[in-house]
Amino acid sequence: MGLPLAIETEHLGRIYKVREAKKKESKELVALNDVNLQVQTGELFGLLGPNGAGKTTLIKILTTLLAPSSGKARVAGLDVITQTAKVRERINMVSGGESSGYGLLTVRENLWMFAQFYGIPSRIAHQRITELLEIVGLADRAGTKSADLSTGLRQKMNIVRGFLTDPEVLFLDEPTLGLDVGAARDVRAFIRRWIAERSDRTLLLTTHYMVEAEEMCDRVAIINRGKVLACDTPANLKRTLQREAIFRLEVNPLLNGQVDLLRQLPGVNQVTHSPREGGSTLEFYLAEDAAIAGVVNQLTQDSVRILAMQKREPTLEDVFVNLVGHSMQEAEHAGP
């Protein structure tokens, strides 16, 4: 018999009532809609979606910080509503961009304080703090006041705080948000190492970075506007698009309205448009390779110059486009 589920949700929903300016009545904002997820013990599970998709709301419910409007959720086999205290003993959470302890305390003092909140004996706490600071490259800053740390170093301290209690289930909400490339790489390497060390650890990672989800996660749930649109391994999600041909074109110039015309061409399933300096990048999702000929002909007729063209393999970004109808960047700009 396998290990029990680390996380399970059944028809989970969350609705916020938002009072509109200059109006007495309030309207309902659906943050989560009928979310059904099962996360196995030992998984590094990813929740991928744009800002405002419902990722943070889901994590707040799973970490007992927010009650659902409907449905049920269990973490480590425990109900998040009726067994709140027991859930909290088994979990920890880190959010990207959150405030980091007390500025007047040093890195080590902050971490020791958090360890005491969880009842970790001082000797064990100091040992874990020393080991974790070494792993994330903060050992030489242990005596530095947290107020004097850069944003990236403060976030590394937060990461250590999350792992310090050695939780059964760890929730990381956009942990690399705002980090530079090097710091983000260090954090990802540390996460992979932690989850690989023991089979009874589970980690749920929310992100809007496609590469982060694709490189790190055993399975990924794609969420948008509060609904889970797909859930599988990154490889299987990309395999659903193997039927399509994907072409990237660098063009110059491109006038407003021409993209809508291109979407109507025979064999064109979807088009995304990203402006760049001096022109545009177009991504075409085609029913077959031959459809690219019609695209090229249309661009030529419209006096659009094709600077470069290449066919490529599907990515998680392509899966998102296929499910939602536009890119992650466009989804974030569109808002809720």
Coordinates of C-alpha atoms in Angstrom, one line a residue:
M1 CA 0.0 0.0 0.0
G2 CA 1.4 3.4 -1.0
L3 CA 1.8 6.5 1.1
P4 CA -1.3 8.6 1.9
L5 CA -2.0 11.7 -0.1
A6 CA -0.1 14.8 1.1
I7 CA -2.7 17.2 -0.3
E8 CA -6.2 16.6 -1.5
T9 CA -9.0 19.0 -2.5
E10 CA -12.6 18.2 -3.4
H11 CA -14.7 20.8 -5.2
L12 CA -12.8 23.5 -3.5
G13 CA -14.1 27.0 -4.1
R14 CA -13.5 30.5 -2.7
I15 CA -15.6 33.6 -3.4
Y16 CA -14.7 37.1 -2.3
K17 CA -17.3 39.9 -1.9
V18 CA -15.9 43.1 -3.3
R19 CA -17.7 46.4 -2.6
E20 CA -17.7 48.6 -5.7
A21 CA -16.7 52.2 -5.4
K22 CA -19.7 54.6 -5.1
K23 CA -22.1 51.7 -5.0
K24 CA -23.9 50.2 -2.0
E25 CA -24.0 46.7 -3.3
S26 CA -21.1 44.4 -3.5
K27 CA -20.2 42.0 -6.3
E28 CA -18.7 38.5 -6.1
L29 CA -15.2 37.7 -7.3
V30 CA -14.6 34.0 -7.9
A31 CA -11.0 33.2 -6.8
L32 CA -11.3 29.4 -6.9
N33 CA -13.8 27.4 -8.8
D34 CA -14.3 23.6 -8.2
V35 CA -10.7 22.8 -7.7
N36 CA -10.0 19.0 -7.4
L37 CA -6.3 18.1 -6.8
Q38 CA -4.4 15.1 -5.4
V39 CA -0.8 15.5 -4.5
Q40 CA 1.1 12.4 -3.7
T41 CA 3.5 12.2 -0.7
G42 CA 7.0 12.8 -2.0
E43 CA 6.0 14.9 -4.9
L44 CA 7.4 18.2 -6.0
F45 CA 4.1 19.5 -7.3
G46 CA 3.8 22.8 -9.3
L47 CA 0.9 25.2 -9.5
L48 CA 1.4 27.2 -12.7
G49 CA -0.6 30.3 -13.6
P50 CA -0.5 34.1 -14.1
N51 CA -0.8 36.6 -11.2
G52 CA -4.4 36.6 -10.1
A53 CA -5.1 33.0 -11.2
G54 CA -5.9 31.8 -7.7
K55 CA -2.6 30.2 -6.7
T56 CA -2.1 32.2 -3.5
T57 CA -5.7 31.8 -2.5
L58 CA -5.3 28.0 -2.8
I59 CA -2.1 28.0 -0.7
K60 CA -3.8 30.2 2.0
I61 CA -6.6 27.7 2.3
L62 CA -4.2 24.7 2.4
T63 CA -2.1 26.4 5.1
T64 CA -5.2 27.2 7.2
L65 CA -4.9 31.0 6.7
L66 CA -8.2 31.3 4.8
A67 CA -11.4 29.3 4.9
P68 CA -12.9 28.0 1.7
S69 CA -16.4 29.1 0.6
S70 CA -17.2 25.5 -0.6
G71 CA -15.6 22.1 -0.8
K72 CA -13.0 20.3 1.3
A73 CA -9.2 20.3 1.7
R74 CA -6.9 17.9 3.5
V75 CA -3.2 18.3 4.2
A76 CA -1.2 15.4 5.6
G77 CA -4.5 13.6 5.9
L78 CA -6.0 16.3 8.1
D79 CA -8.9 18.6 7.4
V80 CA -7.8 22.2 7.2
I81 CA -11.0 23.5 8.8
T82 CA -11.6 21.0 11.7
Q83 CA -8.0 20.0 12.4
T84 CA -6.3 23.4 11.9
A85 CA -3.8 23.0 14.8
K86 CA -2.6 19.6 13.8
V87 CA -2.2 20.7 10.1
R88 CA 0.0 23.7 11.3
E89 CA 2.3 21.3 13.2
R90 CA 3.1 19.5 10.0
I91 CA 3.6 22.3 7.5
N92 CA 5.5 25.5 6.7
M93 CA 5.2 28.2 4.1
V94 CA 7.4 30.8 2.4
S95 CA 6.1 33.5 0.1
G96 CA 8.3 35.4 -2.4
G97 CA 8.6 39.1 -1.6
E98 CA 7.3 38.8 2.0
S99 CA 8.8 40.8 4.8
S100 CA 11.7 39.1 6.5
G101 CA 11.7 38.9 10.3
Y102 CA 12.9 41.7 12.5
G103 CA 15.4 44.1 10.9
L104 CA 17.4 44.7 14.1
L105 CA 18.0 41.0 14.6
T106 CA 20.8 39.2 12.8
V107 CA 20.1 36.4 10.3
R108 CA 20.9 33.7 12.9
E109 CA 18.9 35.5 15.6
N110 CA 15.8 35.7 13.4
L111 CA 16.0 32.1 12.4
W112 CA 16.6 31.0 16.0
M113 CA 13.5 32.9 17.0
F114 CA 11.4 31.2 14.4
A115 CA 12.7 27.8 15.5
Q116 CA 11.5 28.6 19.1
F117 CA 8.0 29.3 17.8
Y118 CA 8.0 25.7 16.6
G119 CA 9.5 24.3 19.8
I120 CA 12.7 23.2 18.3
P121 CA 15.4 22.7 21.0
S122 CA 18.1 25.4 20.8
R123 CA 21.0 22.9 20.1
I124 CA 19.1 21.3 17.2
A125 CA 18.0 24.7 15.9
H126 CA 21.5 26.2 15.8
Q127 CA 22.8 23.0 14.1
R128 CA 20.1 23.2 11.4
I129 CA 20.6 27.0 11.0
T130 CA 24.3 26.5 10.4
E131 CA 23.8 23.7 7.9
L132 CA 21.1 25.5 6.0
L133 CA 22.9 28.8 5.8
E134 CA 25.9 27.0 4.4
I135 CA 23.8 25.3 1.8
V136 CA 22.2 28.5 0.5
G137 CA 25.4 30.5 0.7
L138 CA 24.5 32.7 3.7
A139 CA 27.0 31.4 6.2
D140 CA 29.1 34.5 6.0
R141 CA 26.1 36.7 6.7
A142 CA 24.9 34.9 9.8
G143 CA 25.8 37.8 12.0
T144 CA 24.4 40.5 9.7
K145 CA 21.3 42.4 10.6
S146 CA 18.5 41.3 8.3
A147 CA 17.7 45.0 7.6
D148 CA 21.2 45.3 6.0
L149 CA 20.6 42.4 3.6
S150 CA 19.8 42.8 -0.1
T151 CA 16.4 41.6 -1.3
G152 CA 17.9 38.4 -2.7
L153 CA 19.7 37.6 0.6
R154 CA 16.6 38.3 2.7
Q155 CA 14.6 35.9 0.5
K156 CA 17.3 33.3 1.0
M157 CA 16.9 33.8 4.8
N158 CA 13.1 33.3 4.3
I159 CA 13.8 30.1 2.3
V160 CA 15.9 28.8 5.2
R161 CA 13.1 29.6 7.7
G162 CA 10.7 27.5 5.7
F163 CA 13.0 24.4 5.6
L164 CA 14.2 24.9 9.2
T165 CA 11.3 23.1 10.8
D166 CA 11.7 20.1 8.4
P167 CA 8.0 20.1 7.6
E168 CA 6.1 17.1 6.2
V169 CA 4.5 19.4 3.6
L170 CA 6.2 22.7 2.5
F171 CA 4.4 25.4 0.5
L172 CA 6.5 27.8 -1.5
D173 CA 4.5 30.6 -3.1
E174 CA 6.6 32.3 -5.8
P175 CA 9.8 31.7 -3.9
T176 CA 12.1 33.1 -6.5
L177 CA 10.0 36.3 -7.2
G178 CA 12.3 39.3 -7.4
L179 CA 15.5 37.3 -7.1
D180 CA 18.4 37.7 -9.6
V181 CA 19.4 34.8 -11.8
G182 CA 22.1 33.5 -9.6
A183 CA 20.0 33.6 -6.4
A184 CA 17.1 32.0 -8.1
R185 CA 19.4 29.2 -9.4
D186 CA 20.7 28.6 -5.9
V187 CA 17.2 28.4 -4.4
R188 CA 16.0 25.9 -7.1
A189 CA 19.0 23.7 -6.5
F190 CA 18.4 23.7 -2.8
I191 CA 14.7 22.8 -3.3
R192 CA 15.5 19.9 -5.5
R193 CA 18.1 18.6 -3.0
W194 CA 15.7 18.9 -0.1
I195 CA 12.9 16.9 -1.8
A196 CA 15.3 14.2 -3.1
E197 CA 16.7 13.5 0.4
R198 CA 13.6 11.9 1.8
S199 CA 10.6 10.2 0.2
D200 CA 8.2 11.4 3.0
R201 CA 8.6 15.1 2.2
T202 CA 6.2 16.9 -0.1
L203 CA 6.6 20.4 -1.7
L204 CA 4.0 22.5 -3.4
L205 CA 5.4 25.2 -5.5
T206 CA 3.4 28.0 -7.1
T207 CA 5.0 30.0 -9.9
H208 CA 4.3 31.9 -13.1
Y209 CA 7.8 31.1 -14.4
M210 CA 7.4 28.4 -17.1
V211 CA 11.0 27.3 -16.9
E212 CA 10.8 26.9 -13.1
A213 CA 7.8 24.6 -13.4
E214 CA 9.2 22.6 -16.3
E215 CA 12.6 22.0 -14.8
M216 CA 11.6 21.3 -11.2
C217 CA 8.2 19.7 -10.9
D218 CA 7.1 16.1 -11.0
R219 CA 3.6 17.2 -12.0
V220 CA 2.1 20.6 -12.8
A221 CA -1.4 21.9 -12.5
I222 CA -2.2 24.8 -14.8
I223 CA -4.6 27.2 -13.3
N224 CA -6.2 30.3 -14.7
R225 CA -9.1 32.5 -13.4
G226 CA -9.6 30.1 -10.4
K227 CA -10.0 26.9 -12.4
V228 CA -7.5 24.0 -12.9
L229 CA -7.3 23.5 -16.7
A230 CA -4.9 20.6 -16.8
C231 CA -2.8 18.5 -14.4
D232 CA 0.0 16.1 -15.5
T233 CA 3.7 15.7 -15.8
P234 CA 5.4 18.5 -17.9
A235 CA 6.3 15.9 -20.5
N236 CA 2.8 14.6 -20.9
L237 CA 1.3 18.1 -21.0
K238 CA 3.7 19.0 -23.8
R239 CA 2.9 15.7 -25.6
T240 CA -0.7 16.9 -26.0
L241 CA 0.6 19.5 -28.5
Q242 CA 2.8 17.1 -30.6
R243 CA 0.0 17.2 -33.2
E244 CA 0.6 20.9 -33.8
A245 CA 3.4 22.5 -35.7
I246 CA 4.8 25.5 -33.8
F247 CA 6.7 28.3 -35.7
R248 CA 8.4 31.4 -34.4
L249 CA 8.7 34.4 -36.7
E250 CA 10.6 37.6 -36.2
V251 CA 9.0 40.3 -38.3
N252 CA 9.2 44.0 -39.1
P253 CA 7.0 46.0 -39.1
L254 CA 3.6 44.7 -37.9
L255 CA 0.6 47.0 -37.9
N256 CA -2.3 46.8 -35.4
G257 CA -5.1 44.5 -36.5
Q258 CA -2.9 42.3 -38.7
V259 CA -2.6 39.7 -35.9
D260 CA -6.4 39.1 -35.9
L261 CA -6.3 38.6 -39.7
L262 CA -3.5 36.0 -39.3
R263 CA -5.5 34.1 -36.7
Q264 CA -8.3 33.6 -39.4
L265 CA -6.0 31.9 -41.9
P266 CA -6.6 28.2 -42.8
G267 CA -4.7 25.8 -40.5
V268 CA -3.8 28.5 -37.9
N269 CA -5.0 27.4 -34.5
Q270 CA -3.6 30.2 -32.4
V271 CA -1.2 33.2 -32.7
T272 CA 0.6 35.1 -30.0
H273 CA 2.2 38.5 -30.5
S274 CA 5.1 39.9 -28.5
P275 CA 6.3 43.4 -29.5
R276 CA 10.1 43.9 -29.4
E277 CA 12.4 46.7 -30.4
G278 CA 12.2 47.3 -34.1
G279 CA 9.5 44.8 -34.7
S280 CA 7.5 41.8 -33.3
T281 CA 7.8 38.1 -32.4
L282 CA 5.0 36.0 -33.6
E283 CA 4.3 32.4 -32.5
F284 CA 2.0 30.3 -34.8
Y285 CA 0.3 27.1 -33.6
L286 CA -0.6 25.3 -36.9
A287 CA -2.7 22.3 -37.6
E288 CA 0.1 21.1 -40.0
D289 CA 3.5 22.3 -41.3
A290 CA 2.0 23.2 -44.7
A291 CA -0.1 26.0 -43.2
I292 CA 3.0 28.1 -42.7
A293 CA 2.9 28.8 -46.5
G294 CA -0.3 30.7 -46.2
V295 CA 1.1 32.7 -43.2
V296 CA 4.2 33.7 -45.2
N297 CA 2.0 34.7 -48.2
Q298 CA -0.2 36.9 -46.1
L299 CA 2.7 38.6 -44.4
T300 CA 4.3 39.2 -47.8
Q301 CA 1.1 40.7 -49.2
D302 CA 0.9 43.0 -46.2
S303 CA 4.5 44.2 -46.8
V304 CA 5.7 42.6 -43.6
R305 CA 9.3 41.7 -43.7
I306 CA 10.2 38.2 -42.2
L307 CA 13.6 38.5 -40.5
A308 CA 13.8 35.0 -39.1
M309 CA 11.7 31.8 -38.9
Q310 CA 12.1 28.6 -37.0
K311 CA 10.1 25.5 -36.1
R312 CA 10.4 24.4 -32.5
E313 CA 9.3 21.8 -30.0
P314 CA 6.4 22.5 -27.6
T315 CA 7.0 24.1 -24.1
L316 CA 4.7 24.6 -21.1
E317 CA 4.1 28.1 -22.4
D318 CA 2.6 26.5 -25.5
V319 CA 0.4 24.3 -23.4
F320 CA -0.8 27.4 -21.5
V321 CA -1.6 29.2 -24.8
N322 CA -3.5 26.2 -26.1
L323 CA -5.6 26.0 -22.9
V324 CA -6.2 29.7 -22.2
G325 CA -6.0 31.2 -25.7
H326 CA -3.2 33.6 -25.0
S327 CA 0.3 33.8 -23.4
M328 CA 1.0 34.0 -19.7
Q329 CA 2.1 37.6 -20.2
E330 CA -1.1 38.5 -21.9
A331 CA -3.1 36.7 -19.2
E332 CA -1.4 38.8 -16.5
H333 CA -2.1 42.1 -18.4
A334 CA -5.8 41.1 -18.9
G335 CA -6.3 40.8 -15.1
P336 CA -9.1 38.9 -13.3

